C-alpha cells in the first residue's frame, strides 16, 4: 500500500510517499481501507516535534525522532478485513474513527473498541472531518464545561475545526451561544447556531461587559486572567488550544490556566481528548446529533491523497474555516 511516512521532525516536506506492507489486523482489530482523512494541529505537533516541551512530556511525540511514522488521527473508510475476535464489524461496513496515527495511508488497522459506524447521512469526506475536532468540542462542552440548557456560552475561535462543532453542539444543548471569529466568517458562525457573533477585529469580547457561564477558549487570543473577566463568579473556563510556538505554546498556556484553578472561584479546566477513553462512545453520541440534523461538518478545502503535504502546509497557516480533508479515491 501507499503511505506518507515521517522519518524526522520537520516541515511537510518530511512526509514521504512510500510503498509499504499492508498491515495485518490483530485478533481485536479491523483492517480499514481509508477513503478519507483530515489534517489538524495534532498532526502538526507530531510532524514538527513542537512545542519542544512536548518531546519531554508523556504523550508520545518522541524525543529525537517522531514516535508516529504515519500521521493522520481521523479516518473514514470501509472495512476490508477483521481479526478473529471481532464481532461487531464485517467487510464492507462503512466506518469512522479517531486514532493516534495511520490515517495518511491507504489502509490502517484499528481496534474494534475505537471504531464506529459512519453516520448514514455523511459522505466519507464529511465523516473524516468529524472524529478528533467534534470529539474535542463535545468533551469541552459536556464533560469539562458541564453545559446546561439556557446557559450563556462563549466560543472563542468559533470558525475553526473545533469551533464550528462547538457552536453547533452548544446550540444543540440548548445554550445561548456567542461566537468569536474574524469578519469573513461571522455569517457562517451565525448560521451554525450562534445567537450573537463578535468580530474580533472590530470588538474585544473581554471588554464589552457581557458575562457567560461557560467560555470555551480555542483561539487562545487572550490570557486566562483576562478571559476570567467575562465569566460569572461561578463560571467555567475550558482551554482547548491556542497559537502554537516552538518551545512551549500552546502547552504553556494550558498549564498556566490549570495553575490558577485552585485560587479562583471560577472553574478552570482543559479539554484533552487524546487521553479520553470514551472515544467510540463519543462518536456514537456525535452520530446521533449528525443524523438528527443538529451537527454538520464544515469543510474548508479538500485535497487528493497525493497532495497531503500541501494540505498539511495549508492547515499550518491557521486560516482554515472548519476542516481540511484529504480523500484517497
JSON list of N, CA and C in Angstrom, two decimals, residues 6 29 45 63 69 89 94 98 134 156 185 192 195 199 206 212-213 227 237 303 315 327:
[
{"chain": "A", "resi": 6, "resn": "UNK", "atom": "N", "xyz": [6.76, 9.57, 7.98]},
{"chain": "A", "resi": 6, "resn": "UNK", "atom": "CA", "xyz": [7.52, 10.66, 8.61]},
{"chain": "A", "resi": 6, "resn": "UNK", "atom": "C", "xyz": [8.73, 10.05, 9.31]},
{"chain": "A", "resi": 29, "resn": "UNK", "atom": "N", "xyz": [-8.61, -6.36, 16.07]},
{"chain": "A", "resi": 29, "resn": "UNK", "atom": "CA", "xyz": [-8.50, -5.22, 15.18]},
{"chain": "A", "resi": 29, "resn": "UNK", "atom": "C", "xyz": [-9.30, -5.41, 13.89]},
{"chain": "A", "resi": 45, "resn": "UNK", "atom": "N", "xyz": [1.89, 18.98, 15.51]},
{"chain": "A", "resi": 45, "resn": "UNK", "atom": "CA", "xyz": [2.73, 18.79, 16.70]},
{"chain": "A", "resi": 45, "resn": "UNK", "atom": "C", "xyz": [3.63, 17.56, 16.54]},
{"chain": "A", "resi": 63, "resn": "UNK", "atom": "N", "xyz": [11.37, 11.89, 21.38]},
{"chain": "A", "resi": 63, "resn": "UNK", "atom": "CA", "xyz": [12.41, 12.79, 21.85]},
{"chain": "A", "resi": 63, "resn": "UNK", "atom": "C", "xyz": [13.30, 13.26, 20.71]},
{"chain": "A", "resi": 69, "resn": "UNK", "atom": "N", "xyz": [5.11, 7.13, 12.80]},
{"chain": "A", "resi": 69, "resn": "UNK", "atom": "CA", "xyz": [5.67, 7.17, 11.45]},
{"chain": "A", "resi": 69, "resn": "UNK", "atom": "C", "xyz": [4.63, 7.61, 10.42]},
{"chain": "A", "resi": 89, "resn": "UNK", "atom": "N", "xyz": [-18.14, -5.90, 13.41]},
{"chain": "A", "resi": 89, "resn": "UNK", "atom": "CA", "xyz": [-17.96, -5.37, 12.05]},
{"chain": "A", "resi": 89, "resn": "UNK", "atom": "C", "xyz": [-17.64, -6.51, 11.09]},
{"chain": "A", "resi": 94, "resn": "UNK", "atom": "N", "xyz": [-19.19, 0.59, 6.38]},
{"chain": "A", "resi": 94, "resn": "UNK", "atom": "CA", "xyz": [-18.66, 1.96, 6.36]},
{"chain": "A", "resi": 94, "resn": "UNK", "atom": "C", "xyz": [-18.45, 2.42, 7.79]},
{"chain": "A", "resi": 98, "resn": "UNK", "atom": "N", "xyz": [-11.40, 7.92, 15.45]},
{"chain": "A", "resi": 98, "resn": "UNK", "atom": "CA", "xyz": [-10.29, 8.77, 15.87]},
{"chain": "A", "resi": 98, "resn": "UNK", "atom": "C", "xyz": [-9.19, 7.86, 16.36]},
{"chain": "A", "resi": 134, "resn": "UNK", "atom": "N", "xyz": [-14.73, 17.20, 16.46]},
{"chain": "A", "resi": 134, "resn": "UNK", "atom": "CA", "xyz": [-16.04, 17.17, 17.10]},
{"chain": "A", "resi": 134, "resn": "UNK", "atom": "C", "xyz": [-15.97, 16.53, 18.47]},
{"chain": "A", "resi": 156, "resn": "UNK", "atom": "N", "xyz": [-14.60, 31.09, 21.80]},
{"chain": "A", "resi": 156, "resn": "UNK", "atom": "CA", "xyz": [-13.56, 31.93, 21.22]},
{"chain": "A", "resi": 156, "resn": "UNK", "atom": "C", "xyz": [-12.75, 31.09, 20.24]},
{"chain": "A", "resi": 185, "resn": "UNK", "atom": "N", "xyz": [-16.08, 35.35, 8.57]},
{"chain": "A", "resi": 185, "resn": "UNK", "atom": "CA", "xyz": [-16.79, 34.14, 8.98]},
{"chain": "A", "resi": 185, "resn": "UNK", "atom": "C", "xyz": [-17.99, 34.41, 9.88]},
{"chain": "A", "resi": 192, "resn": "UNK", "atom": "N", "xyz": [-24.45, 28.60, 11.95]},
{"chain": "A", "resi": 192, "resn": "UNK", "atom": "CA", "xyz": [-24.24, 27.35, 12.68]},
{"chain": "A", "resi": 192, "resn": "UNK", "atom": "C", "xyz": [-25.04, 27.29, 13.98]},
{"chain": "A", "resi": 195, "resn": "UNK", "atom": "N", "xyz": [-26.20, 32.71, 18.60]},
{"chain": "A", "resi": 195, "resn": "UNK", "atom": "CA", "xyz": [-27.19, 33.77, 18.80]},
{"chain": "A", "resi": 195, "resn": "UNK", "atom": "C", "xyz": [-26.58, 35.15, 18.61]},
{"chain": "A", "resi": 199, "resn": "UNK", "atom": "N", "xyz": [-16.95, 39.99, 15.99]},
{"chain": "A", "resi": 199, "resn": "UNK", "atom": "CA", "xyz": [-15.81, 40.09, 15.08]},
{"chain": "A", "resi": 199, "resn": "UNK", "atom": "C", "xyz": [-14.62, 40.59, 15.89]},
{"chain": "A", "resi": 206, "resn": "UNK", "atom": "N", "xyz": [-13.56, 40.72, 25.76]},
{"chain": "A", "resi": 206, "resn": "UNK", "atom": "CA", "xyz": [-13.27, 40.82, 27.20]},
{"chain": "A", "resi": 206, "resn": "UNK", "atom": "C", "xyz": [-13.63, 42.20, 27.76]},
{"chain": "A", "resi": 212, "resn": "UNK", "atom": "N", "xyz": [-20.64, 35.30, 30.97]},
{"chain": "A", "resi": 212, "resn": "UNK", "atom": "CA", "xyz": [-21.01, 33.98, 30.48]},
{"chain": "A", "resi": 212, "resn": "UNK", "atom": "C", "xyz": [-20.79, 32.93, 31.57]},
{"chain": "A", "resi": 213, "resn": "UNK", "atom": "N", "xyz": [-21.64, 31.91, 31.55]},
{"chain": "A", "resi": 213, "resn": "UNK", "atom": "CA", "xyz": [-21.45, 30.78, 32.47]},
{"chain": "A", "resi": 213, "resn": "UNK", "atom": "C", "xyz": [-20.34, 29.84, 32.00]},
{"chain": "A", "resi": 227, "resn": "UNK", "atom": "N", "xyz": [-9.52, 36.52, 30.35]},
{"chain": "A", "resi": 227, "resn": "UNK", "atom": "CA", "xyz": [-10.75, 35.80, 29.99]},
{"chain": "A", "resi": 227, "resn": "UNK", "atom": "C", "xyz": [-11.66, 35.61, 31.19]},
{"chain": "A", "resi": 237, "resn": "UNK", "atom": "N", "xyz": [-14.15, 28.11, 32.67]},
{"chain": "A", "resi": 237, "resn": "UNK", "atom": "CA", "xyz": [-13.26, 28.38, 31.54]},
{"chain": "A", "resi": 237, "resn": "UNK", "atom": "C", "xyz": [-12.64, 27.05, 31.12]},
{"chain": "A", "resi": 303, "resn": "UNK", "atom": "N", "xyz": [-8.33, 17.96, -0.44]},
{"chain": "A", "resi": 303, "resn": "UNK", "atom": "CA", "xyz": [-7.13, 17.66, -1.22]},
{"chain": "A", "resi": 303, "resn": "UNK", "atom": "C", "xyz": [-7.12, 16.18, -1.61]},
{"chain": "A", "resi": 315, "resn": "UNK", "atom": "N", "xyz": [-3.05, 23.84, 6.37]},
{"chain": "A", "resi": 315, "resn": "UNK", "atom": "CA", "xyz": [-3.60, 23.82, 7.72]},
{"chain": "A", "resi": 315, "resn": "UNK", "atom": "C", "xyz": [-2.67, 24.54, 8.70]},
{"chain": "A", "resi": 327, "resn": "UNK", "atom": "N", "xyz": [-8.95, 13.13, 0.55]},
{"chain": "A", "resi": 327, "resn": "UNK", "atom": "CA", "xyz": [-9.64, 11.94, 0.04]},
{"chain": "A", "resi": 327, "resn": "UNK", "atom": "C", "xyz": [-8.64, 11.05, -0.69]}
]
